[in-house]
Amino acid sequence: MAMTDVLRPGYLQVRVLDLEEAIVHYRDRIGLDLVEVAPDGRAYLKAYDEFDRHSIVLRQADESGLDVVAFKVSSEAALDALAGRLRNAGITTTTIPEGEQPGVGRRIRFRVPTGHQVELYATIALSDQGPMINNPDLWRTEPRGMRAIRFDHCLLHGQDIDGTAKIFTDILGFATSEVAVTPDGQPIAIFLSCGMKAHDIALVRHHEDGKLHHVSFLLESWSDIGHAADLIAQHNMSLDIGPTRHGATRGQTIYFFDPSGNRNEVFSGGYQFYPDNPTRTWTADQAGKAIFYYEKKLHETFLSVVT
Amino acid sequence: MNAASSPPDVPDAEFRVTFGDGAGGFGCRPDERVLLAMERQARTDIPVGCRGGGCGICRVQVVRGPYRTGPMSRRHITAEDAMEGYALACRLYVQGDLVLVRRPAPAASIPARVTT
């Protein structure tokens, strides 16, 4: 459950080099439902267990990467209050009018110090294909592909992760669940939660700003991670690493790439986080264990390959 | 070509991918992607990243030979780069013997975006 006015990561818009290839990947492999390819050319998708109209937006462009990650807040009044707090902190905000994305209300957009665009919104249409609410079955129709339950979080790379984290903690009310630090105490990775998930967004220090490390989807179980691995093998998808487990957040995981090279994760498990929990800390000499708990070492391109 | 009509014990005709610096080289099937051919043969001539034209780590320059390319991030292969034979090996389809030079993406030289 949410513990702040920010409820959860709501949607993410990612750039893809070929929309048709990307739709096949996100719909047929990850298992999202295609809501529509809108007249604006963007494809809107949602996971079967999400109530809101869409959670993933695909935009064809000549460069892969992240356009924006957006967080749903509890009310229009909360949206106004958060926008005011951003402006009071000297952060420039832009209002995106209702309807710029189908079904989505007014959005407040701002840029964080790591160069990423972040949005807040309170209003989005409910999907007519959301989870059942009267004598509900598990699903309306059996899930496809990797059976993703929801868009869960993303990991972003950039230089001033302290500055970006400060906006999430001091203005948006997130708590720091975990951090990895250099010997002199400089954070190199920061995990932030706005509710009871081990992370709703994560940041890693990197020499380039505005980069996307991965978009993550929740699966039900460790055996579903194995099923995802089977699909990755069967369909010759681009595997990065896994199945394995993270030390940080404890998630059971597998990483792979969409056809445009944007990294995806599907994961299960992880602990429940309360905002009064102490922050867990990883030292640089244990970074391998923090990231890949079984292998206890990083592989060469996991942190350097980003879009 | 119809691969199904080939006798099963005859391997597909292979082109040769070599490097301008004279190091190594490997076979590549017609219209196969260079990076995937390399991985299939457990070679490590070119670094492997996303395999989808997004990350730029497998950037090369074709100095000789026929090829075509799939979609690649303009950030890593500009229109000018493409005219000069630059490509990402993961989106580089072989249509004859190729000679390549490794050209890692100059990501470190890309100025950081102005932040507010």
Short mmCIF file of C-alpha atoms in Angstrom, two decimals:
data_model
loop_
_atom_site.label_atom_id
_atom_site.label_comp_id
_atom_site.label_asym_id
_atom_site.label_seq_id
_atom_site.Cartn_x
_atom_site.Cartn_y
_atom_site.Cartn_z
CA MET A 1 0.00 0.00 0.00
CA ALA A 2 1.03 3.54 -0.61
CA MET A 3 2.42 5.42 2.36
CA THR A 4 2.63 8.82 0.67
CA ASP A 5 0.64 10.97 -1.73
CA VAL A 6 2.60 9.28 -4.51
CA LEU A 7 0.82 5.96 -5.01
CA ARG A 8 3.09 4.11 -7.43
CA PRO A 9 4.93 4.17 -10.75
CA GLY A 10 1.97 4.54 -13.10
CA TYR A 11 3.30 4.48 -16.63
CA LEU A 12 6.51 4.69 -18.54
CA GLN A 13 7.02 5.84 -22.12
CA VAL A 14 9.90 4.16 -23.90
CA ARG A 15 11.33 4.88 -27.35
CA VAL A 16 11.60 1.98 -29.78
CA LEU A 17 13.21 1.74 -33.19
CA ASP A 18 10.45 -0.41 -34.76
CA LEU A 19 6.97 -0.21 -33.29
CA GLU A 20 5.68 -3.48 -34.73
CA GLU A 21 8.64 -5.48 -33.36
CA ALA A 22 8.21 -3.77 -30.01
CA ILE A 23 4.49 -4.58 -29.84
CA VAL A 24 5.20 -8.27 -30.49
CA HIS A 25 7.79 -8.21 -27.70
CA TYR A 26 5.72 -6.43 -25.03
CA ARG A 27 2.40 -8.07 -25.96
CA ASP A 28 3.31 -11.62 -26.94
CA ARG A 29 6.49 -12.23 -24.91
CA ILE A 30 6.04 -10.16 -21.74
CA GLY A 31 2.30 -10.70 -21.97
CA LEU A 32 0.89 -7.17 -21.78
CA ASP A 33 -2.44 -6.41 -23.42
CA LEU A 34 -2.38 -3.95 -26.31
CA VAL A 35 -4.92 -1.25 -25.45
CA GLU A 36 -4.56 0.60 -28.75
CA VAL A 37 -2.21 2.07 -31.28
CA ALA A 38 -3.52 5.62 -31.04
CA PRO A 39 -3.79 8.12 -33.91
CA ASP A 40 -0.67 9.80 -32.44
CA GLY A 41 1.28 6.67 -33.44
CA ARG A 42 2.04 5.56 -29.90
CA ALA A 43 1.16 2.06 -28.69
CA TYR A 44 -0.50 1.84 -25.27
CA LEU A 45 -0.32 -1.39 -23.25
CA LYS A 46 -1.24 -2.67 -19.80
CA ALA A 47 -0.64 -5.78 -17.72
CA TYR A 48 -3.62 -8.03 -17.04
CA ASP A 49 -3.71 -7.27 -13.29
CA GLU A 50 -3.59 -3.47 -13.60
CA PHE A 51 -6.80 -1.46 -13.18
CA ASP A 52 -5.66 1.67 -15.01
CA ARG A 53 -5.99 2.11 -18.75
CA HIS A 54 -2.32 1.77 -19.63
CA SER A 55 1.08 1.47 -18.00
CA ILE A 56 3.52 1.15 -20.90
CA VAL A 57 3.63 3.53 -23.85
CA LEU A 58 5.81 2.71 -26.87
CA ARG A 59 6.87 5.56 -29.14
CA GLN A 60 8.73 4.87 -32.38
CA ALA A 61 11.79 7.09 -32.67
CA ASP A 62 15.27 7.00 -34.19
CA GLU A 63 16.88 6.46 -30.78
CA SER A 64 16.04 3.93 -28.06
CA GLY A 65 15.65 4.95 -24.42
CA LEU A 66 13.30 6.54 -21.95
CA ASP A 67 10.96 9.45 -22.70
CA VAL A 68 9.35 9.72 -19.28
CA VAL A 69 8.43 7.80 -16.13
CA ALA A 70 5.22 8.90 -14.45
CA PHE A 71 3.92 8.40 -10.94
CA LYS A 72 0.25 8.29 -10.01
CA VAL A 73 -0.66 10.46 -7.01
CA SER A 74 -3.64 10.14 -4.71
CA SER A 75 -5.80 13.12 -5.84
CA GLU A 76 -5.87 16.29 -7.93
CA ALA A 77 -5.36 18.25 -4.68
CA ALA A 78 -2.26 16.18 -3.90
CA LEU A 79 -1.05 16.83 -7.45
CA ASP A 80 -1.39 20.59 -6.91
CA ALA A 81 0.36 20.39 -3.55
CA LEU A 82 3.28 18.35 -4.94
CA ALA A 83 3.62 20.69 -7.94
CA GLY A 84 3.76 23.63 -5.53
CA ARG A 85 6.46 21.95 -3.46
CA LEU A 86 8.51 21.28 -6.60
CA ARG A 87 8.25 24.92 -7.67
CA ASN A 88 9.11 26.14 -4.16
CA ALA A 89 12.29 24.06 -4.40
CA GLY A 90 13.20 25.92 -7.59
CA ILE A 91 12.29 23.09 -9.94
CA THR A 92 10.67 24.13 -13.22
CA THR A 93 7.41 22.31 -13.85
CA THR A 94 5.37 22.07 -17.04
CA THR A 95 1.69 21.18 -17.15
CA ILE A 96 0.79 18.65 -19.82
CA PRO A 97 -2.92 19.10 -20.55
CA GLU A 98 -5.52 16.39 -20.10
CA GLY A 99 -5.79 14.09 -23.10
CA GLU A 100 -2.22 14.37 -24.39
CA GLN A 101 -2.21 10.65 -23.69
CA PRO A 102 -5.65 9.08 -24.20
CA GLY A 103 -7.48 8.62 -20.91
CA VAL A 104 -4.91 10.52 -18.82
CA GLY A 105 -5.70 13.75 -16.98
CA ARG A 106 -3.50 16.73 -16.33
CA ARG A 107 0.16 15.88 -15.74
CA ILE A 108 2.96 17.80 -14.04
CA ARG A 109 6.29 17.26 -15.79
CA PHE A 110 9.74 18.15 -14.45
CA ARG A 111 13.33 17.23 -15.15
CA VAL A 112 15.47 15.71 -12.41
CA PRO A 113 19.23 16.42 -12.07
CA THR A 114 20.15 13.12 -13.77
CA GLY A 115 18.43 14.43 -16.91
CA HIS A 116 15.33 12.25 -16.84
CA GLN A 117 11.80 13.53 -17.34
CA VAL A 118 9.43 12.60 -14.53
CA GLU A 119 5.69 13.23 -14.41
CA LEU A 120 2.98 13.17 -11.76
CA TYR A 121 -0.71 12.69 -12.49
CA ALA A 122 -3.81 11.91 -10.45
CA THR A 123 -6.35 10.93 -13.09
CA ILE A 124 -6.39 8.09 -15.59
CA ALA A 125 -9.34 6.14 -16.96
CA LEU A 126 -9.98 2.70 -15.57
CA SER A 127 -9.55 -0.10 -18.07
CA ASP A 128 -12.63 -2.12 -19.00
CA GLN A 129 -10.23 -5.09 -19.03
CA GLY A 130 -8.87 -4.57 -15.52
CA PRO A 131 -9.05 -7.20 -12.78
CA MET A 132 -12.56 -8.46 -11.99
CA ILE A 133 -14.14 -6.90 -8.89
CA ASN A 134 -17.35 -8.91 -8.50
CA ASN A 135 -16.73 -12.46 -7.31
CA PRO A 136 -13.41 -12.09 -9.07
CA ASP A 137 -11.57 -14.84 -10.84
CA LEU A 138 -7.79 -14.60 -11.08
CA TRP A 139 -8.05 -13.15 -14.57
CA ARG A 140 -10.57 -12.52 -17.32
CA THR A 141 -8.59 -14.61 -19.78
CA GLU A 142 -5.49 -16.63 -18.99
CA PRO A 143 -2.31 -14.54 -19.14
CA ARG A 144 0.05 -14.80 -22.10
CA GLY A 145 3.79 -15.07 -22.44
CA MET A 146 5.69 -14.22 -19.25
CA ARG A 147 2.37 -13.40 -17.53
CA ALA A 148 3.51 -9.97 -16.27
CA ILE A 149 1.29 -8.82 -13.40
CA ARG A 150 2.23 -5.15 -13.51
CA PHE A 151 4.77 -2.56 -14.59
CA ASP A 152 6.70 -2.35 -11.33
CA HIS A 153 9.68 0.04 -11.42
CA CYS A 154 12.58 1.32 -13.47
CA LEU A 155 16.29 1.87 -12.90
CA LEU A 156 17.78 5.08 -14.26
CA HIS A 157 21.44 6.00 -14.84
CA GLY A 158 22.95 9.47 -14.58
CA GLN A 159 25.55 11.62 -12.86
CA ASP A 160 23.91 13.48 -9.97
CA ILE A 161 21.92 10.64 -8.41
CA ASP A 162 22.10 12.36 -5.02
CA GLY A 163 20.28 15.37 -6.48
CA THR A 164 17.60 13.24 -8.11
CA ALA A 165 17.15 11.12 -4.96
CA LYS A 166 16.78 14.28 -2.88
CA ILE A 167 13.76 15.34 -4.96
CA PHE A 168 12.14 11.95 -4.48
CA THR A 169 12.77 11.85 -0.74
CA ASP A 170 12.44 15.49 0.34
CA ILE A 171 9.65 16.62 -2.00
CA LEU A 172 7.77 13.51 -3.11
CA GLY A 173 8.01 11.64 0.20
CA PHE A 174 9.88 8.53 -0.91
CA ALA A 175 12.02 6.56 1.59
CA THR A 176 15.48 5.18 0.85
CA SER A 177 15.29 1.40 1.23
CA GLU A 178 18.85 0.56 0.17
CA VAL A 179 22.02 2.28 -0.91
CA ALA A 180 25.39 1.16 -2.26
CA VAL A 181 28.35 3.37 -1.40
CA THR A 182 31.99 3.86 -2.33
CA PRO A 183 34.65 3.58 0.42
CA ASP A 184 34.38 7.34 0.99
CA GLY A 185 30.62 7.09 1.45
CA GLN A 186 29.50 8.36 -1.96
CA PRO A 187 26.28 6.66 -3.10
CA ILE A 188 26.66 4.73 -6.35
CA ALA A 189 23.19 3.17 -6.26
CA ILE A 190 20.04 4.37 -4.48
CA PHE A 191 16.77 2.42 -4.09
CA LEU A 192 13.67 4.49 -3.35
CA SER A 193 10.21 3.40 -2.22
CA CYS A 194 6.92 5.32 -2.02
CA GLY A 195 5.02 2.42 -0.49
CA MET A 196 5.72 -1.10 0.71
CA LYS A 197 7.78 -2.30 -2.26
CA ALA A 198 11.53 -2.64 -1.79
CA HIS A 199 11.86 -0.12 -4.62
CA ASP A 200 9.62 1.95 -6.87
CA ILE A 201 12.57 3.57 -8.65
CA ALA A 202 16.32 3.05 -8.48
CA LEU A 203 19.26 5.23 -9.51
CA VAL A 204 22.82 4.29 -10.45
CA ARG A 205 25.69 6.73 -10.94
CA HIS A 206 26.86 6.80 -14.57
CA HIS A 207 28.89 9.20 -16.70
CA GLU A 208 25.99 9.93 -19.08
CA ASP A 209 22.72 11.54 -18.04
CA GLY A 210 19.20 10.57 -19.00
CA LYS A 211 19.90 6.88 -19.49
CA LEU A 212 17.56 3.93 -18.97
CA HIS A 213 19.01 0.81 -17.37
CA HIS A 214 15.83 -1.27 -17.26
CA VAL A 215 12.05 -1.39 -17.14
CA SER A 216 10.80 -4.03 -14.72
CA PHE A 217 7.65 -6.13 -14.57
CA LEU A 218 6.40 -8.19 -11.63
CA LEU A 219 5.79 -11.92 -12.04
CA GLU A 220 4.02 -14.17 -9.53
CA SER A 221 6.72 -16.65 -8.62
CA TRP A 222 10.22 -18.00 -9.02
CA SER A 223 8.76 -20.68 -11.30
CA ASP A 224 7.36 -17.93 -13.53
CA ILE A 225 10.93 -16.56 -13.81
CA GLY A 226 11.92 -20.00 -15.09
CA HIS A 227 9.01 -19.89 -17.54
CA ALA A 228 10.23 -16.47 -18.73
CA ALA A 229 13.72 -17.96 -19.26
CA ASP A 230 12.16 -20.75 -21.34
CA LEU A 231 10.41 -18.17 -23.54
CA ILE A 232 13.62 -16.15 -23.94
CA ALA A 233 15.40 -19.30 -25.14
CA GLN A 234 12.53 -20.48 -27.36
CA HIS A 235 12.15 -17.13 -29.12
CA ASN A 236 15.88 -16.32 -29.36
CA MET A 237 15.37 -13.17 -27.35
CA SER A 238 18.43 -11.18 -26.29
CA LEU A 239 19.30 -12.50 -22.82
CA ASP A 240 21.37 -10.36 -20.46
CA ILE A 241 21.64 -12.39 -17.24
CA GLY A 242 19.70 -14.81 -15.09
CA PRO A 243 17.68 -16.40 -13.75
CA THR A 244 19.34 -15.29 -10.53
CA ARG A 245 18.59 -13.28 -7.38
CA HIS A 246 19.53 -9.79 -6.25
CA GLY A 247 21.07 -9.22 -2.84
CA ALA A 248 19.69 -5.67 -2.90
CA THR A 249 15.86 -5.90 -2.68
CA ARG A 250 16.13 -9.75 -2.73
CA GLY A 251 14.24 -9.98 -6.01
CA GLN A 252 14.39 -13.17 -8.09
CA THR A 253 15.13 -11.98 -11.57
CA ILE A 254 16.01 -12.38 -15.21
CA TYR A 255 17.20 -9.58 -17.51
CA PHE A 256 16.81 -9.38 -21.27
CA PHE A 257 16.45 -6.73 -23.97
CA ASP A 258 13.53 -5.59 -26.08
CA PRO A 259 14.15 -5.58 -29.87
CA SER A 260 15.36 -1.95 -29.69
CA GLY A 261 17.90 -2.74 -26.98
CA ASN A 262 16.01 -1.35 -23.99
CA ARG A 263 16.72 -3.66 -21.05
CA ASN A 264 13.76 -5.37 -19.40
CA GLU A 265 13.55 -7.26 -16.13
CA VAL A 266 10.92 -9.66 -14.94
CA PHE A 267 11.17 -10.45 -11.24
CA SER A 268 9.33 -11.96 -8.30
CA GLY A 269 9.71 -11.80 -4.54
CA GLY A 270 11.63 -9.16 -2.67
CA TYR A 271 10.79 -8.00 0.82
CA GLN A 272 8.02 -5.76 2.13
CA PHE A 273 9.30 -2.33 3.06
CA TYR A 274 7.94 0.04 5.72
CA PRO A 275 9.08 3.67 5.62
CA ASP A 276 10.42 3.46 9.19
CA ASN A 277 12.76 0.59 8.23
CA PRO A 278 16.46 1.50 8.44
CA THR A 279 18.20 1.92 5.10
CA ARG A 280 20.19 -1.17 4.12
CA THR A 281 23.73 -0.37 2.96
CA TRP A 282 26.08 -2.22 0.60
CA THR A 283 29.78 -1.39 0.49
CA ALA A 284 31.62 -1.27 -2.83
CA ASP A 285 33.60 -4.43 -2.09
CA GLN A 286 30.29 -6.32 -1.84
CA ALA A 287 28.75 -4.81 -4.99
CA GLY A 288 28.81 -8.16 -6.79
CA LYS A 289 26.78 -9.80 -4.04
CA ALA A 290 24.39 -6.84 -3.89
CA ILE A 291 23.60 -7.12 -7.56
CA PHE A 292 23.89 -10.88 -8.25
CA TYR A 293 23.54 -12.70 -4.95
CA TYR A 294 24.35 -16.19 -6.27
CA GLU A 295 27.21 -15.34 -8.65
CA LYS A 296 28.60 -12.66 -6.28
CA LYS A 297 30.14 -10.82 -9.20
CA LEU A 298 29.08 -8.37 -11.85
CA HIS A 299 29.22 -9.35 -15.47
CA GLU A 300 31.07 -7.01 -17.78
CA THR A 301 28.25 -5.13 -19.45
CA PHE A 302 25.44 -5.20 -16.88
CA LEU A 303 26.04 -1.68 -15.62
CA SER A 304 27.61 -0.14 -18.73
CA VAL A 305 25.02 -1.15 -21.35
CA VAL A 306 22.14 1.34 -21.23
CA THR A 307 19.85 3.11 -23.69
CA MET B 1 17.54 -18.93 -51.39
CA ASN B 2 15.48 -21.73 -49.97
CA ALA B 3 17.43 -23.29 -47.12
CA ALA B 4 14.96 -26.14 -46.85
CA SER B 5 15.98 -27.39 -50.31
CA SER B 6 19.65 -27.78 -49.30
CA PRO B 7 20.80 -31.29 -48.40
CA PRO B 8 20.93 -31.37 -44.58
CA ASP B 9 24.62 -32.32 -44.43
CA VAL B 10 25.79 -29.35 -46.51
CA PRO B 11 26.34 -26.23 -44.37
CA ASP B 12 25.00 -22.92 -45.59
CA ALA B 13 27.40 -21.04 -47.77
CA GLU B 14 29.39 -18.76 -45.46
CA PHE B 15 30.90 -15.37 -45.95
CA ARG B 16 33.98 -14.30 -44.03
CA VAL B 17 34.11 -11.41 -41.57
CA THR B 18 37.64 -10.22 -40.86
CA PHE B 19 39.15 -7.23 -39.08
CA GLY B 20 41.29 -4.53 -40.64
CA ASP B 21 43.92 -4.96 -37.96
CA GLY B 22 44.45 -8.54 -39.10
CA ALA B 23 43.15 -10.09 -35.88
CA GLY B 24 40.97 -13.18 -36.18
CA GLY B 25 37.74 -13.36 -38.13
CA PHE B 26 34.76 -15.68 -38.37
CA GLY B 27 32.20 -17.12 -40.77
CA CYS B 28 28.81 -15.52 -41.26
CA ARG B 29 25.79 -16.93 -43.06
CA PRO B 30 24.16 -14.89 -45.82
CA ASP B 31 22.06 -12.13 -44.25
CA GLU B 32 23.07 -13.19 -40.74
CA ARG B 33 23.79 -10.46 -38.20
CA VAL B 34 27.53 -10.12 -37.60
CA LEU B 35 27.28 -10.00 -33.80
CA LEU B 36 25.04 -13.07 -33.60
CA ALA B 37 27.32 -15.01 -35.97
CA MET B 38 30.23 -14.12 -33.70
CA GLU B 39 28.39 -15.28 -30.57
CA ARG B 40 27.23 -18.48 -32.31
CA GLN B 41 30.89 -19.36 -32.79
CA ALA B 42 31.81 -18.41 -29.21
CA ARG B 43 34.10 -15.62 -30.36
CA THR B 44 34.64 -12.32 -28.56
CA ASP B 45 35.99 -10.02 -31.28
CA ILE B 46 33.29 -7.38 -30.68
CA PRO B 47 31.75 -6.49 -27.29
CA VAL B 48 28.15 -7.66 -26.88
CA GLY B 49 25.50 -5.40 -25.36
CA CYS B 50 21.77 -5.20 -26.07
CA ARG B 51 21.84 -6.84 -29.55
CA GLY B 52 19.06 -4.48 -30.63
CA GLY B 53 20.74 -1.35 -32.00
CA GLY B 54 20.16 0.59 -28.80
CA CYS B 55 23.28 0.68 -26.63
CA GLY B 56 26.06 1.27 -29.18
CA ILE B 57 28.68 -0.97 -27.59
CA CYS B 58 29.19 -3.11 -30.73
CA ARG B 59 29.93 -0.17 -33.06
CA VAL B 60 32.15 -1.03 -36.05
CA GLN B 61 33.07 0.46 -39.41
CA VAL B 62 32.81 -1.58 -42.59
CA VAL B 63 35.83 -0.79 -44.70
CA ARG B 64 35.08 -3.31 -47.46
CA GLY B 65 32.23 -5.56 -48.56
CA PRO B 66 28.47 -5.57 -49.15
CA TYR B 67 26.03 -5.33 -46.27
CA ARG B 68 22.73 -3.92 -45.13
CA THR B 69 21.69 -2.58 -41.74
CA GLY B 70 18.57 -2.68 -39.60
CA PRO B 71 17.34 0.14 -37.35
CA MET B 72 20.04 1.59 -35.08
CA SER B 73 19.93 4.44 -32.56
CA ARG B 74 20.88 7.67 -34.34
CA ARG B 75 22.69 8.62 -31.14
CA HIS B 76 25.33 5.99 -31.93
CA ILE B 77 25.18 5.92 -35.76
CA THR B 78 24.45 9.36 -37.18
CA ALA B 79 23.37 9.73 -40.81
CA GLU B 80 26.93 10.88 -41.55
CA ASP B 81 28.38 7.84 -39.75
CA ALA B 82 26.18 5.53 -41.84
CA MET B 83 27.49 7.12 -45.07
CA GLU B 84 31.02 6.31 -43.89
CA GLY B 85 30.24 2.65 -43.22
CA TYR B 86 29.72 2.85 -39.47
CA ALA B 87 27.21 0.35 -38.11
CA LEU B 88 26.27 -1.54 -34.97
CA ALA B 89 27.34 -5.15 -35.48
CA CYS B 90 24.07 -6.35 -33.94
CA ARG B 91 22.16 -4.71 -36.82
CA LEU B 92 24.73 -5.43 -39.54
CA TYR B 93 23.57 -8.06 -42.07
CA VAL B 94 26.27 -9.69 -44.16
CA GLN B 95 25.84 -9.92 -47.94
CA GLY B 96 29.43 -10.87 -48.85
CA ASP B 97 32.89 -11.02 -47.28
CA LEU B 98 33.37 -8.04 -44.96
CA VAL B 99 36.38 -6.26 -43.52
CA LEU B 100 35.60 -4.37 -40.29
CA VAL B 101 37.33 -2.01 -37.90
CA ARG B 102 36.14 -1.86 -34.29
CA ARG B 103 34.88 1.64 -33.50
CA PRO B 104 33.56 1.75 -29.93
CA ALA B 105 30.78 4.29 -29.43
CA PRO B 106 32.22 7.63 -28.33
CA ALA B 107 29.69 7.78 -25.52
CA ALA B 108 32.10 9.36 -23.07
CA SER B 109 32.49 12.33 -25.40
CA ILE B 110 28.76 13.01 -25.66
CA PRO B 111 28.10 16.08 -23.56
CA ALA B 112 25.74 15.56 -20.66
CA ARG B 113 22.33 17.12 -21.12
CA VAL B 114 21.82 20.48 -19.52
CA THR B 115 20.02 19.94 -16.27
CA THR B 116 17.88 22.29 -14.29
#
